mmCIF file of C-alpha atoms and ligand atoms in Angstrom:
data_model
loop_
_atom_site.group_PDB
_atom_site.id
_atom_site.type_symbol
_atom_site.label_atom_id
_atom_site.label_comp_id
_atom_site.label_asym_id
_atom_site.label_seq_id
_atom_site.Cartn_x
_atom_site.Cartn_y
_atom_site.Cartn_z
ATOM 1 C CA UNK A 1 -31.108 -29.424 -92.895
ATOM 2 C CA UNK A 2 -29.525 -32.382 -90.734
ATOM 3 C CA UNK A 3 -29.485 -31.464 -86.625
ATOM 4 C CA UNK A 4 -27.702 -34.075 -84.303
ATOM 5 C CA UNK A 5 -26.746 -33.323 -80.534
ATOM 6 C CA UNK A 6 -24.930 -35.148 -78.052
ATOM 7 C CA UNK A 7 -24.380 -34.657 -74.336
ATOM 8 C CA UNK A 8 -20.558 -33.004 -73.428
ATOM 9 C CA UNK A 9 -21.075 -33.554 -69.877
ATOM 10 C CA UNK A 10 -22.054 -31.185 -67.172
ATOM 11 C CA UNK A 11 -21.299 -28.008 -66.086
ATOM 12 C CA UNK A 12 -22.758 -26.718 -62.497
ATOM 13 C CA UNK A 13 -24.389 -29.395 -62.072
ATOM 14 C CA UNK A 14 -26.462 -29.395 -65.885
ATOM 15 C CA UNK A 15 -25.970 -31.757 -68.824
ATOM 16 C CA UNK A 16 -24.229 -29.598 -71.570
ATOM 17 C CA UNK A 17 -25.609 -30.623 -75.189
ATOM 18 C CA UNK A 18 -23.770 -29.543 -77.939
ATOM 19 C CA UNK A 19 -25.680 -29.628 -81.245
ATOM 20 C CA UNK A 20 -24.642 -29.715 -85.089
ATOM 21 C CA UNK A 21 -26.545 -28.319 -87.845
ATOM 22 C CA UNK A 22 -25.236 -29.455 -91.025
ATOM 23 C CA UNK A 23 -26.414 -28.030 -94.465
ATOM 24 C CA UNK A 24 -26.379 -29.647 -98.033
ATOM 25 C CA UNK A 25 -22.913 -28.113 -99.012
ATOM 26 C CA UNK A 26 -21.103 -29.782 -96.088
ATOM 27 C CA UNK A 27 -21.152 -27.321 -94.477
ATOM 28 C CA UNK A 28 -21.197 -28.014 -90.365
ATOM 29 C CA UNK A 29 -21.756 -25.724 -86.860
ATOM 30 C CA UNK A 30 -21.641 -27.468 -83.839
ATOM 31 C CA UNK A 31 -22.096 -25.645 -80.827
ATOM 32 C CA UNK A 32 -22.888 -26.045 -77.239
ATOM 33 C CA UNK A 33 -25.178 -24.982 -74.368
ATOM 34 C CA UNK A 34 -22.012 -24.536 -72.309
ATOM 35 C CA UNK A 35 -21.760 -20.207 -72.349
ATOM 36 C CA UNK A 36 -23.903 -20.761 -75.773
ATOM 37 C CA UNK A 37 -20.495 -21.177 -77.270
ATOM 38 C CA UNK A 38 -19.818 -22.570 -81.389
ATOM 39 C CA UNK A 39 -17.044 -24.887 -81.140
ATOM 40 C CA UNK A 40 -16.884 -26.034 -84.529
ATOM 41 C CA UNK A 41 -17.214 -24.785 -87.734
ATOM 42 C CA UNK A 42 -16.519 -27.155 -90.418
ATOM 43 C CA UNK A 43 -16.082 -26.143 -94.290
ATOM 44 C CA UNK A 44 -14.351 -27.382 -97.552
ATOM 45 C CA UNK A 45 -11.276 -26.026 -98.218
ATOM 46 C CA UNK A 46 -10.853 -25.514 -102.745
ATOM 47 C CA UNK A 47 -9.725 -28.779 -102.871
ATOM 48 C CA UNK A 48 -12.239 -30.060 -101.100
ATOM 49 C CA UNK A 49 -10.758 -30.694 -97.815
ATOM 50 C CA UNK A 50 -13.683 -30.112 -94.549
ATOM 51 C CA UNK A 51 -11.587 -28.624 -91.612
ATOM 52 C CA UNK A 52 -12.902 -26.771 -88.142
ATOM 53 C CA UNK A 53 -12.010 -22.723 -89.375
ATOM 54 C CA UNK A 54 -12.016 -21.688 -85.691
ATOM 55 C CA UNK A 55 -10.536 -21.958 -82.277
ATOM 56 C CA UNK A 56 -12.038 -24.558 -79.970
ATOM 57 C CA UNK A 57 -10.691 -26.404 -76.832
ATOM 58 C CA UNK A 58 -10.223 -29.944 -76.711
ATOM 59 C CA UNK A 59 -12.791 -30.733 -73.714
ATOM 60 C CA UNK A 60 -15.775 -29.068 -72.271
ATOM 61 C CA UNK A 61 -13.621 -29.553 -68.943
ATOM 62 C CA UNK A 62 -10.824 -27.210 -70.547
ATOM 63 C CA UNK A 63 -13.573 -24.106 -71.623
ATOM 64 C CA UNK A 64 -14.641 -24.477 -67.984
ATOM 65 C CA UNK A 65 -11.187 -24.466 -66.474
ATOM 66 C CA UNK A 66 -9.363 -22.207 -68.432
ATOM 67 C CA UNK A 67 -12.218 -19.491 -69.903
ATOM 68 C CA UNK A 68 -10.596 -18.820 -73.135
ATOM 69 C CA UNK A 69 -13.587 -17.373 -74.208
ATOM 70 C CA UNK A 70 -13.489 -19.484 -77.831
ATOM 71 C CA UNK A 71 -16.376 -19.083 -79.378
ATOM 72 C CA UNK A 72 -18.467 -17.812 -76.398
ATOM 73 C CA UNK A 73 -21.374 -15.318 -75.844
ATOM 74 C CA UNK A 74 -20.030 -12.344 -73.967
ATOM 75 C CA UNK A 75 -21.804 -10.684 -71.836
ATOM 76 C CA UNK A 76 -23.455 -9.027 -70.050
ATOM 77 C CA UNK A 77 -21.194 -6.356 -71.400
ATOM 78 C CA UNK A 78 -18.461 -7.407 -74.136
ATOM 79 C CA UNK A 79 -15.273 -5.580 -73.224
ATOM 80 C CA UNK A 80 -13.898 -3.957 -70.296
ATOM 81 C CA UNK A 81 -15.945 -1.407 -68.253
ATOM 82 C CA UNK A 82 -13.482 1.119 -66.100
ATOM 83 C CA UNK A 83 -13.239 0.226 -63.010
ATOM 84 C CA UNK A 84 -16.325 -1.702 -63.050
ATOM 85 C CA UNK A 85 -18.767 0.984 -62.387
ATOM 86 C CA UNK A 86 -21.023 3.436 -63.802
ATOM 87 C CA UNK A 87 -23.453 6.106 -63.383
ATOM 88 C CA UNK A 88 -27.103 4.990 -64.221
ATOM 89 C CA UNK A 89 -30.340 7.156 -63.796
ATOM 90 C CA UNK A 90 -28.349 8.775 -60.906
ATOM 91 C CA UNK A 91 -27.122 5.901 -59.354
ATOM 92 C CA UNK A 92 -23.447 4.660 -59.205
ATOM 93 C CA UNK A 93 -23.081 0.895 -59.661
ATOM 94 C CA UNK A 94 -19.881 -1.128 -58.753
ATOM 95 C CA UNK A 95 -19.290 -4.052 -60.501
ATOM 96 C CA UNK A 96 -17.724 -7.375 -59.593
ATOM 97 C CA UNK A 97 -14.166 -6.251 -61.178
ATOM 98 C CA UNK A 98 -11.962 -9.338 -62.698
ATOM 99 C CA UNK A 99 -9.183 -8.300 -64.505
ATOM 100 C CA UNK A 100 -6.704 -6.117 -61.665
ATOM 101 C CA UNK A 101 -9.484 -2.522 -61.203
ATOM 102 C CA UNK A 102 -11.641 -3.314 -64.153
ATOM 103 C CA UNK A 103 -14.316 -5.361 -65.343
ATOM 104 C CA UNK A 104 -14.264 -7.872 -68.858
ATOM 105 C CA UNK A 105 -16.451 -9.692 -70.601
ATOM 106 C CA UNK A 106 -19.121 -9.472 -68.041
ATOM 107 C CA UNK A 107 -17.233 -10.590 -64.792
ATOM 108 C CA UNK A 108 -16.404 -13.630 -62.701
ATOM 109 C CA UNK A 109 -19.738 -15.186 -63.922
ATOM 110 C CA UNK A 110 -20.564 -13.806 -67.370
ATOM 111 C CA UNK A 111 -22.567 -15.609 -69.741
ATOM 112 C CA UNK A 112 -20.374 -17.562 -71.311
ATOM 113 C CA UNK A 113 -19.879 -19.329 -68.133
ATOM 114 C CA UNK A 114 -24.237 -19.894 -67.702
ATOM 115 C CA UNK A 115 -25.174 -23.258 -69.024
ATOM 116 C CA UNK A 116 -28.435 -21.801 -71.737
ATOM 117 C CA UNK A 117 -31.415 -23.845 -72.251
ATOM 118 C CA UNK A 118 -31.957 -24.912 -76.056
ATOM 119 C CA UNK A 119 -34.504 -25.329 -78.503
ATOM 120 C CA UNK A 120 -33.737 -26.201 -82.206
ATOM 121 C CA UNK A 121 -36.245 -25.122 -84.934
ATOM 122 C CA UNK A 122 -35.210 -27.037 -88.504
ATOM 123 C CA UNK A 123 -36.785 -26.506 -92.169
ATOM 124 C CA UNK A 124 -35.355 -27.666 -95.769
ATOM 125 C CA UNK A 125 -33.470 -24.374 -95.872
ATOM 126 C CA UNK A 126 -32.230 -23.472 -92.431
ATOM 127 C CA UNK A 127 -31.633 -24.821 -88.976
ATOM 128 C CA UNK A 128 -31.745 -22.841 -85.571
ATOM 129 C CA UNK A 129 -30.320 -23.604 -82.196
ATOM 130 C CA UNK A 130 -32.375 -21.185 -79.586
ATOM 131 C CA UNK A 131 -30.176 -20.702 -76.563
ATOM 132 C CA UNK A 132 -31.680 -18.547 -73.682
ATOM 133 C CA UNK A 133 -30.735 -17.876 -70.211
ATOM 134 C CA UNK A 134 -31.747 -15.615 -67.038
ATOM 135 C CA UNK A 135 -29.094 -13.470 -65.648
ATOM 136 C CA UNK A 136 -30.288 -12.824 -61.803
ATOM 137 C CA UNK A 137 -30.805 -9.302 -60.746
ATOM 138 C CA UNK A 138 -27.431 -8.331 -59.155
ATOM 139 C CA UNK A 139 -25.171 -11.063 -61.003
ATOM 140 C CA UNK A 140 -21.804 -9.339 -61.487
ATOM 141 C CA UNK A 141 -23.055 -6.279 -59.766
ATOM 142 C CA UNK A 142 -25.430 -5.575 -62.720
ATOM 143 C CA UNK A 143 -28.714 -4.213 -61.810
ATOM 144 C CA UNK A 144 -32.035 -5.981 -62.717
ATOM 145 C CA UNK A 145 -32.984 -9.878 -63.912
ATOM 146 C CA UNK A 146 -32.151 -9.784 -67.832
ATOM 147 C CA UNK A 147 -33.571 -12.863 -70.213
ATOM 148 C CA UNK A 148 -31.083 -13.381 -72.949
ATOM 149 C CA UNK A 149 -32.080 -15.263 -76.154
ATOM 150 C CA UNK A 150 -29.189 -16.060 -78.795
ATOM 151 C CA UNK A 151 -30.128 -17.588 -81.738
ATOM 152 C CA UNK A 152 -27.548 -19.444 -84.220
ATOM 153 C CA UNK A 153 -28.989 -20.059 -87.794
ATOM 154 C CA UNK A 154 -27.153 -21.953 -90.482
ATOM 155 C CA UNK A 155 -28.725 -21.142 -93.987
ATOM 156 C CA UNK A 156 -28.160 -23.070 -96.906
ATOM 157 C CA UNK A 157 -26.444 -20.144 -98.408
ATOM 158 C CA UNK A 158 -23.510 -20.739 -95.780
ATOM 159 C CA UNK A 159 -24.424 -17.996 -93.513
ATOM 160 C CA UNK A 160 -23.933 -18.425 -89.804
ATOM 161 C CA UNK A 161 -26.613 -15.583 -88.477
ATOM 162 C CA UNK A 162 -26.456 -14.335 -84.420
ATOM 163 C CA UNK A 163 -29.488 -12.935 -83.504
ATOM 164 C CA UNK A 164 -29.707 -11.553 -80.192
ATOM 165 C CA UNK A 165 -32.943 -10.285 -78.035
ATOM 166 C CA UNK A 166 -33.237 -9.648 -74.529
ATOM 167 C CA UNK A 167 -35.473 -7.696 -72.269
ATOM 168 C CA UNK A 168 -34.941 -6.617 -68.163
ATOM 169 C CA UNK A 169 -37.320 -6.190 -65.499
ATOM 170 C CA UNK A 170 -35.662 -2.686 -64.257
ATOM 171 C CA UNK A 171 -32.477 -0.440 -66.039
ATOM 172 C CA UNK A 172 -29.351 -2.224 -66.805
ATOM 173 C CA UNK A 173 -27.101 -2.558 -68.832
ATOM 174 C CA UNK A 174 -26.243 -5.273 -72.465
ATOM 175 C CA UNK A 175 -23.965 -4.896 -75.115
ATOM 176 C CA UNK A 176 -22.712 -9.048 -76.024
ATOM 177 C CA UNK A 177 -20.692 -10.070 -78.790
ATOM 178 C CA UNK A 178 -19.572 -13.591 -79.809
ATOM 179 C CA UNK A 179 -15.832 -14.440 -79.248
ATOM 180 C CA UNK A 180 -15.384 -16.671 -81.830
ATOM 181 C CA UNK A 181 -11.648 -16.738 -82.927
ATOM 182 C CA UNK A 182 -11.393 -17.701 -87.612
ATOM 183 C CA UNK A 183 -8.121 -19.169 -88.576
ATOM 184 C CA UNK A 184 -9.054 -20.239 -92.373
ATOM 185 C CA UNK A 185 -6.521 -22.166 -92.642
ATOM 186 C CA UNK A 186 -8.282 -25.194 -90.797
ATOM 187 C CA UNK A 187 -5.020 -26.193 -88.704
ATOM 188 C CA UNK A 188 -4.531 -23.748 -85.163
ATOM 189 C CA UNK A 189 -0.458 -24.237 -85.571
ATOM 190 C CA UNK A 190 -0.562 -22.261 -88.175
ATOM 191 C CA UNK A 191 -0.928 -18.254 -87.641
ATOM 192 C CA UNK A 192 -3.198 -15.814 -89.235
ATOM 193 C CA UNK A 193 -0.728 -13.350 -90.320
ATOM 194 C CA UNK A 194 -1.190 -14.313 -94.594
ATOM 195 C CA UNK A 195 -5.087 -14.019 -93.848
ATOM 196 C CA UNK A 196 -6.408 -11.174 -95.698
ATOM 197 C CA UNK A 197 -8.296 -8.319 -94.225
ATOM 198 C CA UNK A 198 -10.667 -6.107 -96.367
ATOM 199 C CA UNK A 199 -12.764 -4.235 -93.116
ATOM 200 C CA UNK A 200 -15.130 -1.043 -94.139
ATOM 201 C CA UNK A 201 -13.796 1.336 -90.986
ATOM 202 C CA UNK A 202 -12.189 4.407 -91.196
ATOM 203 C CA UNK A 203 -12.325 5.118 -87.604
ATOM 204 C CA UNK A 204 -10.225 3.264 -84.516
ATOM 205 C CA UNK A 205 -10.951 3.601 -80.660
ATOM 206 C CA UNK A 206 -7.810 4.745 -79.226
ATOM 207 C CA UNK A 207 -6.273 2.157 -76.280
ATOM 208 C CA UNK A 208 -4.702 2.975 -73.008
ATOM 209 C CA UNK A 209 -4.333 1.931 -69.743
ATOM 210 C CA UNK A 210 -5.484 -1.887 -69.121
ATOM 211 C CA UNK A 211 -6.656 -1.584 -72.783
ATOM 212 C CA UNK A 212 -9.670 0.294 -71.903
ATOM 213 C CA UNK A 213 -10.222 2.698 -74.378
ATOM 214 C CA UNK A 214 -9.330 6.386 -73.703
ATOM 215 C CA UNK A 215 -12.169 7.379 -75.475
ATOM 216 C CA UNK A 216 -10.422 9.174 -78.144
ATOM 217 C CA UNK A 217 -11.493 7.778 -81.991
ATOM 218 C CA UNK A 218 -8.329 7.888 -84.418
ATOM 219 C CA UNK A 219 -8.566 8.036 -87.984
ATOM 220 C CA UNK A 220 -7.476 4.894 -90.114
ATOM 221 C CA UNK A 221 -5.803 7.007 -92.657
ATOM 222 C CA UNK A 222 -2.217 6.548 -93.257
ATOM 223 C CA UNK A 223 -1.721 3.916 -90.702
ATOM 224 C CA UNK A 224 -1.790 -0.053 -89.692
ATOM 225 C CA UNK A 225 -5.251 0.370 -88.959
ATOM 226 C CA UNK A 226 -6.661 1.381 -92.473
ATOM 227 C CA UNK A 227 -7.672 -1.949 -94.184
ATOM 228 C CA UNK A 228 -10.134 -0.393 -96.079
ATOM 229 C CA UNK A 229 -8.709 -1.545 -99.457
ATOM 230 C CA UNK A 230 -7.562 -4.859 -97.875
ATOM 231 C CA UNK A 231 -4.418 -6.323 -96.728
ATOM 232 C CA UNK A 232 -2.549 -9.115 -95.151
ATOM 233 C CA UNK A 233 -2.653 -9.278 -91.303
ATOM 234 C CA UNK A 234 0.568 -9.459 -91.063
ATOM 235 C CA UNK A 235 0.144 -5.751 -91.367
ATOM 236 C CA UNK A 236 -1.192 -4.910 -87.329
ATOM 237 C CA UNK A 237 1.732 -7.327 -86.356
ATOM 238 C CA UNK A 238 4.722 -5.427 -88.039
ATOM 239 C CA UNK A 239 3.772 -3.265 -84.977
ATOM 240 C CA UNK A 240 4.714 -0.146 -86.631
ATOM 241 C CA UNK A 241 2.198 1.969 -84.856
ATOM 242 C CA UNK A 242 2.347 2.990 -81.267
ATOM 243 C CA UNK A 243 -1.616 1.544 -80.672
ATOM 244 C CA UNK A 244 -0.057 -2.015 -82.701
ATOM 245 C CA UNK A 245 3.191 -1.774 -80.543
ATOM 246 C CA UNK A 246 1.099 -1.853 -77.561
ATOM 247 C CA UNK A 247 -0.865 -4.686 -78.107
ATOM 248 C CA UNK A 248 1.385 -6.393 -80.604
ATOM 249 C CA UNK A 249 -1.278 -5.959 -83.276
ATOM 250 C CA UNK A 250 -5.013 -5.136 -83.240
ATOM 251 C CA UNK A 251 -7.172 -5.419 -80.026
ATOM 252 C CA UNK A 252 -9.091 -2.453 -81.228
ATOM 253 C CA UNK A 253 -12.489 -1.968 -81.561
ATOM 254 C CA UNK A 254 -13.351 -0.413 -85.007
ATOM 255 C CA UNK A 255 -15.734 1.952 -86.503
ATOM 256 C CA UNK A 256 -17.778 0.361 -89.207
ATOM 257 C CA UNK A 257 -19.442 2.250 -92.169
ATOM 258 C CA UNK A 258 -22.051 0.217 -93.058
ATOM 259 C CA UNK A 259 -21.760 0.700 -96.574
ATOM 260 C CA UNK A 260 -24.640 -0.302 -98.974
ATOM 261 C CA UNK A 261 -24.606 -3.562 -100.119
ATOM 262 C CA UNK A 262 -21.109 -4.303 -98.800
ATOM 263 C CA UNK A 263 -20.132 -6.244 -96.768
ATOM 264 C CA UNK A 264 -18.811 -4.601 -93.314
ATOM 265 C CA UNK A 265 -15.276 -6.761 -93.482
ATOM 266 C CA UNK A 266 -13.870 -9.924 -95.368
ATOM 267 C CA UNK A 267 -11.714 -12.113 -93.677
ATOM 268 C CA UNK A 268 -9.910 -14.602 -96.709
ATOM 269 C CA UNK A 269 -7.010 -17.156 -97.175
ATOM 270 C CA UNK A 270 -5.476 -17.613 -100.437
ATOM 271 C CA UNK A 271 -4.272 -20.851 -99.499
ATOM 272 C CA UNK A 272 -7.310 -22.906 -98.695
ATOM 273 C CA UNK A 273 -9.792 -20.442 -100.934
ATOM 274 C CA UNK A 274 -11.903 -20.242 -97.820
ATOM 275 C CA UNK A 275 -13.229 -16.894 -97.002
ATOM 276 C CA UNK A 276 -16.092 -15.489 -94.138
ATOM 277 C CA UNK A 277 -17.835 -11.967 -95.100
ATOM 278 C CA UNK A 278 -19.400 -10.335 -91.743
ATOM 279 C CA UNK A 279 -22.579 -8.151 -91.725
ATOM 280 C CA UNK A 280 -23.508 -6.397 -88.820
ATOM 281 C CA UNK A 281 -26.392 -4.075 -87.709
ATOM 282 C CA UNK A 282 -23.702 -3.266 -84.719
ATOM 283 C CA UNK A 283 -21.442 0.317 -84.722
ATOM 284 C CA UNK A 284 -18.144 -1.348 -84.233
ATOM 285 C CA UNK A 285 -15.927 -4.857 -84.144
ATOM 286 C CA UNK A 286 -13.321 -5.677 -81.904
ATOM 287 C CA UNK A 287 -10.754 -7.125 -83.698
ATOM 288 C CA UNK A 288 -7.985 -9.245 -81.936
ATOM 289 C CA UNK A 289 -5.311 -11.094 -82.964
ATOM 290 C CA UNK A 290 -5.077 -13.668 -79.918
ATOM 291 C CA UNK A 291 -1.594 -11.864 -79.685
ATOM 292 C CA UNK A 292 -0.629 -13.763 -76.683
ATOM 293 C CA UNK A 293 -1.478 -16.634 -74.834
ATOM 294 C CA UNK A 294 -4.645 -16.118 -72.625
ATOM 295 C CA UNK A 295 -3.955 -19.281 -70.462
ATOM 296 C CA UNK A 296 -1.815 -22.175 -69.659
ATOM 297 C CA UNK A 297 -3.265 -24.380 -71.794
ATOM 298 C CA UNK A 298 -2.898 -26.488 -74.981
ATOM 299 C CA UNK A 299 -4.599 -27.809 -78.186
ATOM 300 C CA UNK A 300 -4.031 -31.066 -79.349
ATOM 301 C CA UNK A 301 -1.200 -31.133 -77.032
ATOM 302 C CA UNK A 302 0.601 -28.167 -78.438
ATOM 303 C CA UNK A 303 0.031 -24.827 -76.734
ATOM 304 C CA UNK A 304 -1.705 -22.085 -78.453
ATOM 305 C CA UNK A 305 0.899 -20.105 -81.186
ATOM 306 C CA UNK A 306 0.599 -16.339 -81.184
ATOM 307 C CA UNK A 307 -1.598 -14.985 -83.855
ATOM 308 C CA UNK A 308 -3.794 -18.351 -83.960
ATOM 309 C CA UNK A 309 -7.032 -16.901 -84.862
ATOM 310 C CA UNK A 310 -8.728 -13.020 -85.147
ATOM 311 C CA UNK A 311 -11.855 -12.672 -83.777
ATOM 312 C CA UNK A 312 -14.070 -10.438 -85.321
ATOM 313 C CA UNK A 313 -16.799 -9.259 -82.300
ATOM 314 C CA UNK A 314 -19.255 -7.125 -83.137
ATOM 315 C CA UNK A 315 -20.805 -4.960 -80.889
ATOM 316 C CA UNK A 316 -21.201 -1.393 -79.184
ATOM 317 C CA UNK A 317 -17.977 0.568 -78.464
ATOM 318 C CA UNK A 318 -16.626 -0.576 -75.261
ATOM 319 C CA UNK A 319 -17.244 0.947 -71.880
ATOM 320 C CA UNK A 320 -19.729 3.130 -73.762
ATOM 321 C CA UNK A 321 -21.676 3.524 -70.705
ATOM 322 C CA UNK A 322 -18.473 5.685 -69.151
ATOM 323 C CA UNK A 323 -17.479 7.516 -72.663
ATOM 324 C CA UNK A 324 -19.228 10.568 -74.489
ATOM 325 C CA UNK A 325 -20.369 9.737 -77.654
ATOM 326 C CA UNK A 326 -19.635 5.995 -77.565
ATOM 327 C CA UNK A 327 -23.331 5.001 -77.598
ATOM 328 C CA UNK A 328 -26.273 3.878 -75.901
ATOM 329 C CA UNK A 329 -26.139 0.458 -73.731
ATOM 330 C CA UNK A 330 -28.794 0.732 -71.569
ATOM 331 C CA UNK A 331 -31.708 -1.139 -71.782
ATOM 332 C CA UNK A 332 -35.090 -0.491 -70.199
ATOM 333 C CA UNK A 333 -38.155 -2.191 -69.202
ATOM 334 C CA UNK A 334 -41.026 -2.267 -72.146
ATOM 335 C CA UNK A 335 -37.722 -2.240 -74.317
ATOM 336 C CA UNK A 336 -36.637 -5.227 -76.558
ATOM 337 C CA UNK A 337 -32.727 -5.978 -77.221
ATOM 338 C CA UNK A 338 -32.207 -7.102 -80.829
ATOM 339 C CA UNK A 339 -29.058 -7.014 -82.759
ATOM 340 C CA UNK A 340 -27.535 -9.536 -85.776
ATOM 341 C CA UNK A 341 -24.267 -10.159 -87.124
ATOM 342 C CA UNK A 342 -24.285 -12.863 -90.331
ATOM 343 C CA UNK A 343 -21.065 -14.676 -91.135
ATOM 344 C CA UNK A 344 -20.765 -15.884 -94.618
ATOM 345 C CA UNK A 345 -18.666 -18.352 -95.469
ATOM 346 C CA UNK A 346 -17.489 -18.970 -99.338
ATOM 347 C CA UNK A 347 -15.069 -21.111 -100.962
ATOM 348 C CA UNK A 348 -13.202 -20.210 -104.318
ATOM 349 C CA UNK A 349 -11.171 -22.532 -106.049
HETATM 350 C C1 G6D B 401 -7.375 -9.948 -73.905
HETATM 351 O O1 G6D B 401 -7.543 -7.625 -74.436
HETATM 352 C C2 G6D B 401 -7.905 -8.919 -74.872
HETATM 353 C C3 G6D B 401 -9.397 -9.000 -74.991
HETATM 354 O O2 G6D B 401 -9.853 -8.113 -75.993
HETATM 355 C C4 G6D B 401 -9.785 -10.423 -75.340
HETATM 356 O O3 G6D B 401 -11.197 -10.517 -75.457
HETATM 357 C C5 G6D B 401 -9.278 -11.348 -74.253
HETATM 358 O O4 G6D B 401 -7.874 -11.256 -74.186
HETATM 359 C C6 G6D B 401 -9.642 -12.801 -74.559
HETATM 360 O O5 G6D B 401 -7.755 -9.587 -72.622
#
C-alpha cells in the first residue's frame, strides 16, 4: 500500500499534512491533519475514469474560513445539543452555543477545527493514518480533558474504515461522526438527486424547532423516509412530507437495524457504476442532502448547487444527552470510547 504526504500549510500556527494512501485498485484517500478531515476520495468510474466521489474545498485556507464541515471529524458532540446544556451527575452544564440558542457540531472550536497529530502504520494489505488530539477540560463548555484517536484505514478490498477511541479524565460527554459529503458522480455541479438510496431504517427522529429533534421517533412506513427497498433521492426532495418540506429533503437522523450480514445502507449511481455500502456499529445516521448552501463560498469557481452531496454520519441520536430513550453519550473515567463505521466502495460495469 503506497502512503505519500505533503504539507497544506498551517493552521494556528501548525503545519497541516495531508496524506494519501493509495491501494492496488487505484483506489486513493487523501486526507488531512486539518480537523482530521478526508478531502479526497478518488475511484474508477465503469469506464474506468478516477474522479474525487466527495465534497472538498479548494484550499486549506477555505475549510478554515468558511467551516463547511466537508469531510471533517465532528465533535465533541455531532449534532445540535438544546440550548447547549445538560444535566450531568447532577450538575447543569452550559455550553458555548453557536448556532442562534443552541449548540452544533461541538461549538465555536470543535474538532474539526483542532489541527491532530498523525502517525501512519502501512502493510501489503492496508494503510492507516492515526490522527489524535487533546480536547482541554472546559473547551466548548464541555467538562473534563478528552484524548481523541481517529483512525482512517484503506484496505485493499476498497473499504475506508473510521475507528474511533477516546478516553476522559472526569464525566463528559462524545458522540463524533465524520461529515463527509458522496456525490458518485465524481463532478460537484452535478446533484445527487438520481443517486440511489437502499438504507436498512424503519425508524426517523422527528425535527422541530432549529432542527433539533423533538424527540419523537416516526415510523418510515408509507412515507419519503422509507428507503428500505431502495430508491432514487430525488424522493426526500419531492418534499412531499411535512419533515421533507421543512428541510427540503432529509436532515434526519435515522434508525438503523443492523441487519445480519447486510449492509446498514447503499448509496449507488447508475451512471458512473460507482457505489459505497456503509457498516456501522452506531444506532443511527444523519442523512443530509446539503439542501442549501452552508456558506458564501465556491468550488472551482462555481458556488456549491443544492443537493451536491449526502452525507451519511453515523453516530448516536442527537442531543441524546437531553432526550429519553435516545441513548447513552456519556463517557467516564476507566471507560474506553470505541465505535467504527466502514465505507465500501465498488464499481460495476
Ligand atoms: C445544517 O442542519 C444541517 C446540519 O445537519 C449539517 O451538519 C450542517 O448544515 C452542515 O446546519
Amino acid at each position: 500500500m503506497k502512503v505519500s504526504e505533503t504539507i497544506l500549510g498551517q493552521a494556528h500556527g501548525k503545519d497541516v499534512v495531508a496524506y494519501t494512501l493509495t491501494n492496488p485498485n487505484g483506489i486513493s484517500l487523501t486526507a488531512m491533519t486539518y480537523g482530521a478531515t478526508i478531502t479526497e476520495l478518488m475511484m474508477p468510474d465503469k469506464n474506468g475514469k478516477s474522479e474525487n466521489v466527495i465534497l472538498a474545498m479548494d484550499s486549506l485556507d477555505d475549510y478554515v474560513k468558511h467551516r463547511p464541515y466537508y469531510g471533517a471529524t465532528i465533535g465533541r458532540i455531532a449534532g445540535r445539543i438544546a440550548k447547549g446544556s445538560f444535566d450531568l451527575d447532577g450538575t447543569r452544564h452550559q455550553l458555548i452555543v453557536n448556532e442562534e440558542e443552541n449548540q452544533l457540531h461541538g461549538g465555536p472550536a470543535g474538532l474539526d477545527t483542532h489541527v491532530w497529530d498523525a502517525e501512519i502504520e502501512a502493510s501489503a494489505d492496508e494503510a492507516s493514518i492515526h490522527f489524535t488530539t487533546t480536547d482541554a477540560d472546559g473547551a466548548n463548555g464541555y467538562p473534563g480533558t478528552l484524548s481523541v484517536t481517529v483512525s482512517y484505514t484503506l484496505t485493499a478490498e476498497n473499504e475506508w474504515k473510521i475507528n474511533y477511541r477516546a478516553t476522559t479524565d472526569q464525566p463528559t460527554l462524545f458522540n463524533p461522526t465524520n461529515h463527509v459529503y458522496f456525490n458518485l458522480s465524481g463532478d460537484i455541479n452535478k446533484p445527487i438527486l438520481q443517486h440511489e438510496l437502499q438504507l436498512n431504517s424503519a425508524v426517523f427522529a422527528e425535527l422541530g424547532d432549529g432542527n433539533l429533534p423533538t424527540g419523537a421517533l416516526l415510523p418510515a412506513e408509507g412515507t419519503p423516509f422509507d428507503f428500505r427497498d431502495g430508491g432514487k433521492l430525488a424522493i426526500a426532495a419531492e418534499q412531499s412530507h411535512p419533515q421533507t418540506q421543512k428541510v427540503a429533503g432529509f436532515d434526519h437522523p435515522f434508525l438503523l437495524q443492523h441487519d445480519t450480514g447486510k449492509p446498514d445502507a447503499v448509496l449507488s449511481d447508475a451512471e458512473s457504476g460507482r457505489s459505497v455500502k456503509m457498516y456501522t456499529d452506531q444506532d443511527c445516521v444523519v442523512i443530509f442532502m446539503h439542501n442549501g448552501a452552508i456558506d458564501k463560498y465556491t468550488i472551482a469557481g462555481s458556488p456549491v448547487i443544492q443537493y451536491a452531496g449526502i452525507t451519511l454520519e453515523t453516530q448516536a441520536l442527537p442531543d441524546a444527552i437531553n432526550q429519553e430513550g435516545f441513548g447513552d453519550i456519556v463517557l467516564r473515567p476507566g471507560e474506553v470510547y470505541s465505535a467504527e463505521t466502514i465505507y465500501k466502495f465498488e464499481v460495476q460495469a
